[in-house]
Tab-separated table of C-alpha atoms in Angstrom:
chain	number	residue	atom	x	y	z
A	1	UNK	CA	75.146	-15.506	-28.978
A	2	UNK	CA	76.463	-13.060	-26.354
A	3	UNK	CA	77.229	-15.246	-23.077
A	4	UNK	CA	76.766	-12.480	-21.173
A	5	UNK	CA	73.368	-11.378	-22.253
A	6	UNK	CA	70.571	-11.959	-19.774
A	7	UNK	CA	68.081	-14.616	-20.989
A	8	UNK	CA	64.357	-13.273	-21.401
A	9	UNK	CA	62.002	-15.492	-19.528
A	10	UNK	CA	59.632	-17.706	-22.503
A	11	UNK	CA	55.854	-17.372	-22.330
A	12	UNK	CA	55.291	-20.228	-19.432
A	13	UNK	CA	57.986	-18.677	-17.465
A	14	UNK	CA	55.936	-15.546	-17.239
A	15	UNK	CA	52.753	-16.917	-16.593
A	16	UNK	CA	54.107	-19.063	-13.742
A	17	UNK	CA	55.674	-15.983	-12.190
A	18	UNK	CA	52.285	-14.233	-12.554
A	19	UNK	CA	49.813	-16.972	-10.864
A	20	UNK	CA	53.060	-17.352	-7.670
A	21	UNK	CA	53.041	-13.286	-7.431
A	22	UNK	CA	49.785	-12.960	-5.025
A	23	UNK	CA	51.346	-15.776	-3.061
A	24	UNK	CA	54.943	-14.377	-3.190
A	25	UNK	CA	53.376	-10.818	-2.117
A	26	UNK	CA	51.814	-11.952	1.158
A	27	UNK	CA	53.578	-14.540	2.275
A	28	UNK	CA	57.646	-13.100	1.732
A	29	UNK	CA	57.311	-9.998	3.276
A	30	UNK	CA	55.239	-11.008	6.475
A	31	UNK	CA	58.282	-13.822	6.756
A	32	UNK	CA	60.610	-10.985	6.305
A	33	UNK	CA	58.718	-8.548	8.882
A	34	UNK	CA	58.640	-11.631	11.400
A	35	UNK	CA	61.738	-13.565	10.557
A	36	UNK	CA	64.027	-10.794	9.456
A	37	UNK	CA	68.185	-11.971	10.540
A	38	UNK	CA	68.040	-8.933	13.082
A	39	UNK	CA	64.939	-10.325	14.651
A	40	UNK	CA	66.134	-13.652	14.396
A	41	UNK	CA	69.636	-12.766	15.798
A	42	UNK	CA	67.680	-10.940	18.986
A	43	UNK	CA	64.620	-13.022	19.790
A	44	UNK	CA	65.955	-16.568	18.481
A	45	UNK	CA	69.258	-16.974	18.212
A	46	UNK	CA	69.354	-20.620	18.203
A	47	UNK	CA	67.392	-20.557	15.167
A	48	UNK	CA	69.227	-20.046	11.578
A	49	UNK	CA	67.872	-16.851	8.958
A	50	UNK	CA	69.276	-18.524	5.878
A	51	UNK	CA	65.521	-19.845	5.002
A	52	UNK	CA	64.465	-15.772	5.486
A	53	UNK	CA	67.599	-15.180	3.266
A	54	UNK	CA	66.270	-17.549	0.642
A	55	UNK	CA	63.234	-16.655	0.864
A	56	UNK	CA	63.831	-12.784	0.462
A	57	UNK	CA	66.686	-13.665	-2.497
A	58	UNK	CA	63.660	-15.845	-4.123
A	59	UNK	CA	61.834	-13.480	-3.802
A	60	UNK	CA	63.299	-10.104	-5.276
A	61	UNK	CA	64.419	-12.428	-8.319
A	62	UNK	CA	61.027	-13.017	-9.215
A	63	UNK	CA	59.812	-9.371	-8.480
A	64	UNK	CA	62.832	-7.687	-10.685
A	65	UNK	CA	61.723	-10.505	-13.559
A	66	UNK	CA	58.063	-9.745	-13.178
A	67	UNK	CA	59.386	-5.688	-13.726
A	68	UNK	CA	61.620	-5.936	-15.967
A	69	UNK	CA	60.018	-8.367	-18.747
A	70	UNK	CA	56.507	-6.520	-18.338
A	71	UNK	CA	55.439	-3.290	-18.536
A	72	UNK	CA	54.880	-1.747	-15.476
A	73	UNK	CA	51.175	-1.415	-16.087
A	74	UNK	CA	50.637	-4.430	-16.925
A	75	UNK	CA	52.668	-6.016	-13.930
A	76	UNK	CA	50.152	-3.509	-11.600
A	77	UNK	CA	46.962	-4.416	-13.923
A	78	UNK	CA	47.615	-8.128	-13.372
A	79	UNK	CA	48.685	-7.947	-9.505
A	80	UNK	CA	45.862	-6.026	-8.651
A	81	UNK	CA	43.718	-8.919	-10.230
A	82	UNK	CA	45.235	-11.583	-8.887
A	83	UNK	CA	45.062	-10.028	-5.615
A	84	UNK	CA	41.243	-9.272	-5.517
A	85	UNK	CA	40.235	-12.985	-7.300
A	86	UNK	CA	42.753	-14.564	-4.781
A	87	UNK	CA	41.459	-13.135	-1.457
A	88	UNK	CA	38.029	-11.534	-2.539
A	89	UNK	CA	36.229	-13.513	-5.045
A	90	UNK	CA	37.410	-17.023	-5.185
A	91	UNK	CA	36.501	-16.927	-1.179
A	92	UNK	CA	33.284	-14.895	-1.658
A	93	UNK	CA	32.408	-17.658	-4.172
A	94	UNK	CA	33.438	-20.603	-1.771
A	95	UNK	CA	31.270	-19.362	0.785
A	96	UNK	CA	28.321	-18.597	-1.736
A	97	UNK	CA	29.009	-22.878	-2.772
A	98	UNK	CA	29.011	-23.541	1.002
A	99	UNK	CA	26.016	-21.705	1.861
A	100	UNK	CA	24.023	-22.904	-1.139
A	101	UNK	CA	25.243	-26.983	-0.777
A	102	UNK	CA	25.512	-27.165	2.898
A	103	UNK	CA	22.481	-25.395	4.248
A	104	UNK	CA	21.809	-26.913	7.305
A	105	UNK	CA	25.351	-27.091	8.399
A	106	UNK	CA	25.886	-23.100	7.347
A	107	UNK	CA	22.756	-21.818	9.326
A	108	UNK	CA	24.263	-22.652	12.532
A	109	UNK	CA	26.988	-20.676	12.117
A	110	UNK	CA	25.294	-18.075	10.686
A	111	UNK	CA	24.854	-14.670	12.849
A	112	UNK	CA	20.733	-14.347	11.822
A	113	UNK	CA	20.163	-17.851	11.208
A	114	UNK	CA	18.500	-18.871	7.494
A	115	UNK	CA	17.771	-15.183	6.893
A	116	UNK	CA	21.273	-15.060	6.126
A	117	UNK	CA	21.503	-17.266	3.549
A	118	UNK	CA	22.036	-16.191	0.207
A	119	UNK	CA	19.509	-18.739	-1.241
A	120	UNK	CA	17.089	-19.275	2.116
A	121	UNK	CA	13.391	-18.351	1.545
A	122	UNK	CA	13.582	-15.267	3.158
A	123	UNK	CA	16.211	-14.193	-0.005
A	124	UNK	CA	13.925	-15.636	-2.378
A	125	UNK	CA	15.582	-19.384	-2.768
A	126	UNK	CA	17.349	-20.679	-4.963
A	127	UNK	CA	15.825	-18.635	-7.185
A	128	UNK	CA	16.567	-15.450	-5.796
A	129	UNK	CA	18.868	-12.361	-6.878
A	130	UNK	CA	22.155	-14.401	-5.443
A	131	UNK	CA	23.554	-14.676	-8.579
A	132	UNK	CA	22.967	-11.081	-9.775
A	133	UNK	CA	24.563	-9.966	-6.564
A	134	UNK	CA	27.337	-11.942	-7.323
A	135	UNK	CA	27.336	-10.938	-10.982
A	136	UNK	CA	27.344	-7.476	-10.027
A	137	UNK	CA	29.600	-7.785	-7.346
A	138	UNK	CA	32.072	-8.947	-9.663
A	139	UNK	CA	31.827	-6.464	-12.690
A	140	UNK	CA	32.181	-3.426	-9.575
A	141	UNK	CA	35.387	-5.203	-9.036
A	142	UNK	CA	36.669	-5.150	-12.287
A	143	UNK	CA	35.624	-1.738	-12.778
A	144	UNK	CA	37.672	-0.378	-9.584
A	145	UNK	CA	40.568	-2.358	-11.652
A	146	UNK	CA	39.508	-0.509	-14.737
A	147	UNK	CA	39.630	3.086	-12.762
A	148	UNK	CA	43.254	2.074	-11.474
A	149	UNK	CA	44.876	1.305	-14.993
A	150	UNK	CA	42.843	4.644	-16.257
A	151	UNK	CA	44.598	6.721	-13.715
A	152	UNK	CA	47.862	5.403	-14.760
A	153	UNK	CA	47.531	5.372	-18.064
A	154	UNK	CA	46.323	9.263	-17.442
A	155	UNK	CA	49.173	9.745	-15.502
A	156	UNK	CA	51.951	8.266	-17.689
A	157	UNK	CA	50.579	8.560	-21.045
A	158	UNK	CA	48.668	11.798	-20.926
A	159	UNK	CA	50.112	14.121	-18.696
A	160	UNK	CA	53.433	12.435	-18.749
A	161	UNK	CA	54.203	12.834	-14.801
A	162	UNK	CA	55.455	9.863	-12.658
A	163	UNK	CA	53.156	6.792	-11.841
A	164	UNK	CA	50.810	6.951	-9.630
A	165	UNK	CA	51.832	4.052	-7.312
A	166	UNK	CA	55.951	3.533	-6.992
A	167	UNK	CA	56.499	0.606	-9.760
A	168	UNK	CA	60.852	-0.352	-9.877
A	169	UNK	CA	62.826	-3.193	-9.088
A	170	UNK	CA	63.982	-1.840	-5.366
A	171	UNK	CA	61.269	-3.749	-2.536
A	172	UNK	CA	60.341	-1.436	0.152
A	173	UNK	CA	61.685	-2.337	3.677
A	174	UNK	CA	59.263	-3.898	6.232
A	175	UNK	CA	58.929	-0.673	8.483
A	176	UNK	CA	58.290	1.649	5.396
A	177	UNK	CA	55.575	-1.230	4.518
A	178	UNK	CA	54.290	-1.033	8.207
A	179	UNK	CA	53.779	2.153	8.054
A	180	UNK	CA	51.942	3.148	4.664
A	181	UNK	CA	49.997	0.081	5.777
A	182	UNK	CA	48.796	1.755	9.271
A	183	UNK	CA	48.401	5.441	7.543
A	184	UNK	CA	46.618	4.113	4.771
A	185	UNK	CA	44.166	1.931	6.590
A	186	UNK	CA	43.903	4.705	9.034
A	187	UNK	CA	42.431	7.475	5.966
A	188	UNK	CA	40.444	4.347	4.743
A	189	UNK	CA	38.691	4.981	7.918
A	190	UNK	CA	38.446	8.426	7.592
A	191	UNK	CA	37.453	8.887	4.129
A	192	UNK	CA	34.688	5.990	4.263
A	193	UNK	CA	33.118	7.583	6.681
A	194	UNK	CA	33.014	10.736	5.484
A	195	UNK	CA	31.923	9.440	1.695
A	196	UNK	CA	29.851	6.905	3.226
A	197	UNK	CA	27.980	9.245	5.274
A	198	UNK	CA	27.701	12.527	3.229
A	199	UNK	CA	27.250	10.930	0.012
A	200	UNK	CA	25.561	7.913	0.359
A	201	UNK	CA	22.697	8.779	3.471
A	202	UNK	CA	22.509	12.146	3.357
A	203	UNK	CA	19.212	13.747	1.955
A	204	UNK	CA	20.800	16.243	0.124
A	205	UNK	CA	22.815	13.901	-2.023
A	206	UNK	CA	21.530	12.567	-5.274
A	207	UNK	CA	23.234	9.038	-4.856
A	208	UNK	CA	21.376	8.130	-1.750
A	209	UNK	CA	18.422	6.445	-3.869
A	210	UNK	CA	21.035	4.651	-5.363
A	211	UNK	CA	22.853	3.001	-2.309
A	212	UNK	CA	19.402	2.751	-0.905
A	213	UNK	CA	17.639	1.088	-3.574
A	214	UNK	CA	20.662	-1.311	-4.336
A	215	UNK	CA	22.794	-2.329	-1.403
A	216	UNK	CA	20.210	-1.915	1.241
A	217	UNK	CA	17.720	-3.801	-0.269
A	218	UNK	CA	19.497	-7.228	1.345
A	219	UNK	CA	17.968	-8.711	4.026
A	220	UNK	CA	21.111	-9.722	5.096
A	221	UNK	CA	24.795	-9.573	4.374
A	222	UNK	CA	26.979	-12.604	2.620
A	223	UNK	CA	30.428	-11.699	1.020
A	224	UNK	CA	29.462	-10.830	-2.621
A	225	UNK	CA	27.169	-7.744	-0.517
A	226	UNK	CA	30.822	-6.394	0.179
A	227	UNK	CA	31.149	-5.142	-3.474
A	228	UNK	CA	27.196	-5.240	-4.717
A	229	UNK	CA	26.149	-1.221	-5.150
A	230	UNK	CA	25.471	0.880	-7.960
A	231	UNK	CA	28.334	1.629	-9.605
A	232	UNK	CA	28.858	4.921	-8.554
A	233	UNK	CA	27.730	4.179	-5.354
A	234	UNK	CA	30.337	1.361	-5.214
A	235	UNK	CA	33.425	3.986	-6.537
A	236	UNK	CA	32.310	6.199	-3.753
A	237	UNK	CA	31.753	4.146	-0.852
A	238	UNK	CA	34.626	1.223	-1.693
A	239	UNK	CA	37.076	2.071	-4.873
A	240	UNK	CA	37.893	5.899	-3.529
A	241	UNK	CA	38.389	5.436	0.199
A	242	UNK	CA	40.995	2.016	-0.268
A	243	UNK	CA	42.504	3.641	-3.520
A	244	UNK	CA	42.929	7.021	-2.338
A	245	UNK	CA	45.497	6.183	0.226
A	246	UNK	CA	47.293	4.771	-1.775
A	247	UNK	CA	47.586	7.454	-4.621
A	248	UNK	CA	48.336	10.465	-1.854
A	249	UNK	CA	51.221	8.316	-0.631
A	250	UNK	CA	52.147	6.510	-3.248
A	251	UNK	CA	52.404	3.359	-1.948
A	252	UNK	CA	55.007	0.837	-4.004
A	253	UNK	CA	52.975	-1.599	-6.084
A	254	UNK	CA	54.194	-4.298	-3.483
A	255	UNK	CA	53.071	-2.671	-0.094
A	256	UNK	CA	49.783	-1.739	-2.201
A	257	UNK	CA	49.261	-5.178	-3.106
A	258	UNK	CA	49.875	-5.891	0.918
A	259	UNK	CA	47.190	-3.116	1.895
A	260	UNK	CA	44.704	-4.983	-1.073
A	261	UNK	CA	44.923	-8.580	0.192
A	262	UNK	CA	44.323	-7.017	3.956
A	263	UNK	CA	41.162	-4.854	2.784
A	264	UNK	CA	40.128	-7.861	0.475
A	265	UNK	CA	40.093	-10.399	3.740
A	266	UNK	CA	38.164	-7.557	5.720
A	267	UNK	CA	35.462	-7.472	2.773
A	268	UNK	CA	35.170	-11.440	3.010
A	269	UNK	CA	34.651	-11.939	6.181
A	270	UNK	CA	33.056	-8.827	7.605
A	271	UNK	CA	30.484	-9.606	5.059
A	272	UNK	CA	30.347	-13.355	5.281
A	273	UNK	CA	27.433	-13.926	7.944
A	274	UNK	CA	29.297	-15.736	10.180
A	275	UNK	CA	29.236	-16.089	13.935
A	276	UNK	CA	32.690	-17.902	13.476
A	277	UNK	CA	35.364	-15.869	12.094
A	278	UNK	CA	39.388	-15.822	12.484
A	279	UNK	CA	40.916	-13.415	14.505
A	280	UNK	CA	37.116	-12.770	15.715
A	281	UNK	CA	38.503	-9.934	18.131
A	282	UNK	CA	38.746	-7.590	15.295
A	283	UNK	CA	36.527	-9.356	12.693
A	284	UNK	CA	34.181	-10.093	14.699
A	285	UNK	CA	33.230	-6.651	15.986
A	286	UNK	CA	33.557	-5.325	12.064
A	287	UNK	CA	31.401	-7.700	10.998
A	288	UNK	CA	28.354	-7.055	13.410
A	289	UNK	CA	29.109	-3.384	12.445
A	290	UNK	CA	28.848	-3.881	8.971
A	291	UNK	CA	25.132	-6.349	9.717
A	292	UNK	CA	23.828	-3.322	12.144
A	293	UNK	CA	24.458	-0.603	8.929
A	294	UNK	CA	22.915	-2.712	6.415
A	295	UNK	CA	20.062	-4.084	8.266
A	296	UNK	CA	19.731	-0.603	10.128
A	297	UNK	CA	18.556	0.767	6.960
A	298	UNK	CA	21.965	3.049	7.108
A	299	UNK	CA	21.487	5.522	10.305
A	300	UNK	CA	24.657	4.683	11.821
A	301	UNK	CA	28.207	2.476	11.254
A	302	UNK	CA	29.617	4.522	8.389
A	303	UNK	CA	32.900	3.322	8.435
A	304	UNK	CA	35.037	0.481	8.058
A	305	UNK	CA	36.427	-0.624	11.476
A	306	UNK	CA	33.811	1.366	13.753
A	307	UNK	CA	36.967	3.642	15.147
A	308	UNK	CA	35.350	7.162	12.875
A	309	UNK	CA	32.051	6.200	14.248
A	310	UNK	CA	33.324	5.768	18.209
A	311	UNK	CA	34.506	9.437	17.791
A	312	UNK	CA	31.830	10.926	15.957
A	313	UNK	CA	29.029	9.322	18.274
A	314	UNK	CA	27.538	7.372	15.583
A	315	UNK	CA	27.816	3.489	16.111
A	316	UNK	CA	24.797	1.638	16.283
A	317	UNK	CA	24.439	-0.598	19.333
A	318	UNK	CA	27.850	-1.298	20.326
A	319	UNK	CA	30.673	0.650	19.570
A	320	UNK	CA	33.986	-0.708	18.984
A	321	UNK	CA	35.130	-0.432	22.521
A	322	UNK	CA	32.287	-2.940	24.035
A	323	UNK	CA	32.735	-5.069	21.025
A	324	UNK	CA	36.628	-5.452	22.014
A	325	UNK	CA	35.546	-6.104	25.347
A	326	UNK	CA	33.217	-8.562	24.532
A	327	UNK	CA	34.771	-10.827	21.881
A	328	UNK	CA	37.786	-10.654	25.099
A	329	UNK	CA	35.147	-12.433	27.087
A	330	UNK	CA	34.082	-14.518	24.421
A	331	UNK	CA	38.086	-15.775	24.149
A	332	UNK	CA	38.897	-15.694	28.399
A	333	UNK	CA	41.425	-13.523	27.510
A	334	UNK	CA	41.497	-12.268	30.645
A	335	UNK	CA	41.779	-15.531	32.132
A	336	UNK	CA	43.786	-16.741	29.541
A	337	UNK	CA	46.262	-13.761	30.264
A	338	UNK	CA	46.063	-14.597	34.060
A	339	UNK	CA	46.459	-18.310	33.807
A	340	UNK	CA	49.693	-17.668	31.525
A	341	UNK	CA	50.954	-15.102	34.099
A	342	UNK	CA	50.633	-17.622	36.806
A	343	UNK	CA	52.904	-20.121	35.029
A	344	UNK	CA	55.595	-16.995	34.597
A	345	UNK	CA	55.516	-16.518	38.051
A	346	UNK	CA	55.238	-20.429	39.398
A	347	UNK	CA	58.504	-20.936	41.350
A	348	UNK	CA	60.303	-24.355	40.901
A	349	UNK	CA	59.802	-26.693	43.292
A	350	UNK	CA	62.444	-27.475	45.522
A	351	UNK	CA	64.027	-30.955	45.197
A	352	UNK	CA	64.475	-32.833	48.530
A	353	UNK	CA	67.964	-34.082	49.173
A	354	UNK	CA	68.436	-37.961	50.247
């Protein structure tokens, strides 16, 4: 045996490093954006970076084994996967439990009372179409992850070009993540709109009855509503705009896997029904978009984060400004801001001498 040989990972070694990965992908590079030595050295230098080091060292060892002992389609296959049961279903399906076993306590924190609730009357009960939202919320999910490994495979196999999205052992540095994460969330925008609007609620368009006849058919929104469409009304309006972005700029599979888990969290929540939301001075204001479009039967709030629709004139109710304004309200920011600048500026007071 050649002592110098690298030893292949067995079979449980792999399938640990696959079920860390999701957590490895979100959690190591925001350290690294945050907590980077240069960061550390300039904003805290009291504090020591050999944890980041670690952490980032950890890290890459696990991300070249995951590359090199799988093919890179399969490492992008399962990652893509992981990432959407991780931070879409699993929560989408927690929420569904919570609303479903704790009905009285979910109602007040709902945003239209029981006529948000997945099983209240008003959605037929228990007996409702919950489950075949959820059903076909689930199969559009796996389909987008079926379209993904087709266009690779097309790519790579058939017209023997590069991959679509950047797949090597090298890890992208935190600014070049920043950035395709701004630009791409920024066409998201832009293309949902545009797909959303023309091809979904426009007369002209043949998919309208679709969209129309599945989506907007729900009283009222709950996370599995996210993903439930007709199929091709779910590649146009959800698959194409977050994929797209991604493909143009090819993204490396890591910061794609970033952009996922941030677009998977937005689905959750802006969906979820909920008065009570994290970060509620951007979800919150996405999420009463995304109610106002569905139970607006469509005629305004095409795209994602409301910023397309504050341009084109086409928000319904609120735009995105007064929503910032008032979940700020909401959260005394202002005061908040004023009370904090007040301690800044309280001079010390002055000892009296004996």
């Amino acid at each position: 045996m050649n002592p110098f040989q690298p030893v292949q990972p067995s079979v449980l070694d792999r399938v640990w490093l696959t079920i860390r990965y999701p957590y490895d992908v979100v959690s190591n590079p925001v350290n690294t954006l945050l907590s980077s030595p240069a960061l550390s050295f300039l904003l805290i230098p009291t504090f020591s970076s050999y944890s980041t080091s670690l952490n980032l060292l950890f890290f890459y060892v696990t991300w070249s084994t995951l590359i090199l002992s799988n093919s890179p389609l399969k490492v992008e296959v399962l990652g893509t996967l992981a990432i959407r049961i991780l931070f879409y279903l699993l929560p989408a399906l927690g929420f569904l439990a919570f609303d479903g076993a704790a009905s009285d306590l979910a109602v007040k924190i709902k945003e239209h009372g029981e006529t948000a609730l997945p099983m209240g009357k008003e959605q037929g009960g228990s007996k409702g179409r919950w489950w075949k939202v959820a059903l076909v919320s689930t199969a559009n999910v796996l389909l987008g992850v079926f379209i993904q490994s087709s266009v690779e495979l097309v790519f790579t196999k058939v017209l023997r070009i590069r991959s679509a999205l950047k797949i090597s052992t090298s890890l992208p540095m935190p600014w070049a993540i920043a950035i395709d994460l701004i630009r791409g969330l920024f066409l998201r925008e832009i293309l949902s709109y545009v797909l959303h609007r023309y091809a979904l609620h426009h007369l002209d368009s043949p998919i309208t009855a679709f969209h129309m006849t599945w989506q907007h058919t729900i009283s009222a929104p709950y996370s599995f509503v996210a993903n439930y469409d007709h199929p091709l009304a779910y590649v146009i309006r959800v698959f194409l705009p977050t994929y797209l972005p991604a493909l143009l700029f090819r993204f490396h599979l890591l910061t794609y896997h970033i952009y996922l888990a941030f677009v998977s969290l937005e689905e959750t929540f802006a969906y979820s029904g909920y008065n009570a939301l994290p970060s509620g001075l951007i979800l919150g204001g996405v999420a009463r978009r995304q109610e106002r479009h569905l139970m607006g039967e469509g005629k305004g709030n095409y795209s994602c984060l409301g910023i397309v629709d504050f341009v084109a004139g086409t928000s319904l109710g609120e735009d995105i400004v007064d929503h910032v304004r008032e979940e700020a309200e909401d959260n005394n920011v202002q005061e908040r801001v004023k009370g904090r600048a007040k301690k800044v500026g309280r001079k010390p007071k002055s000892r009296s001498r004996s």
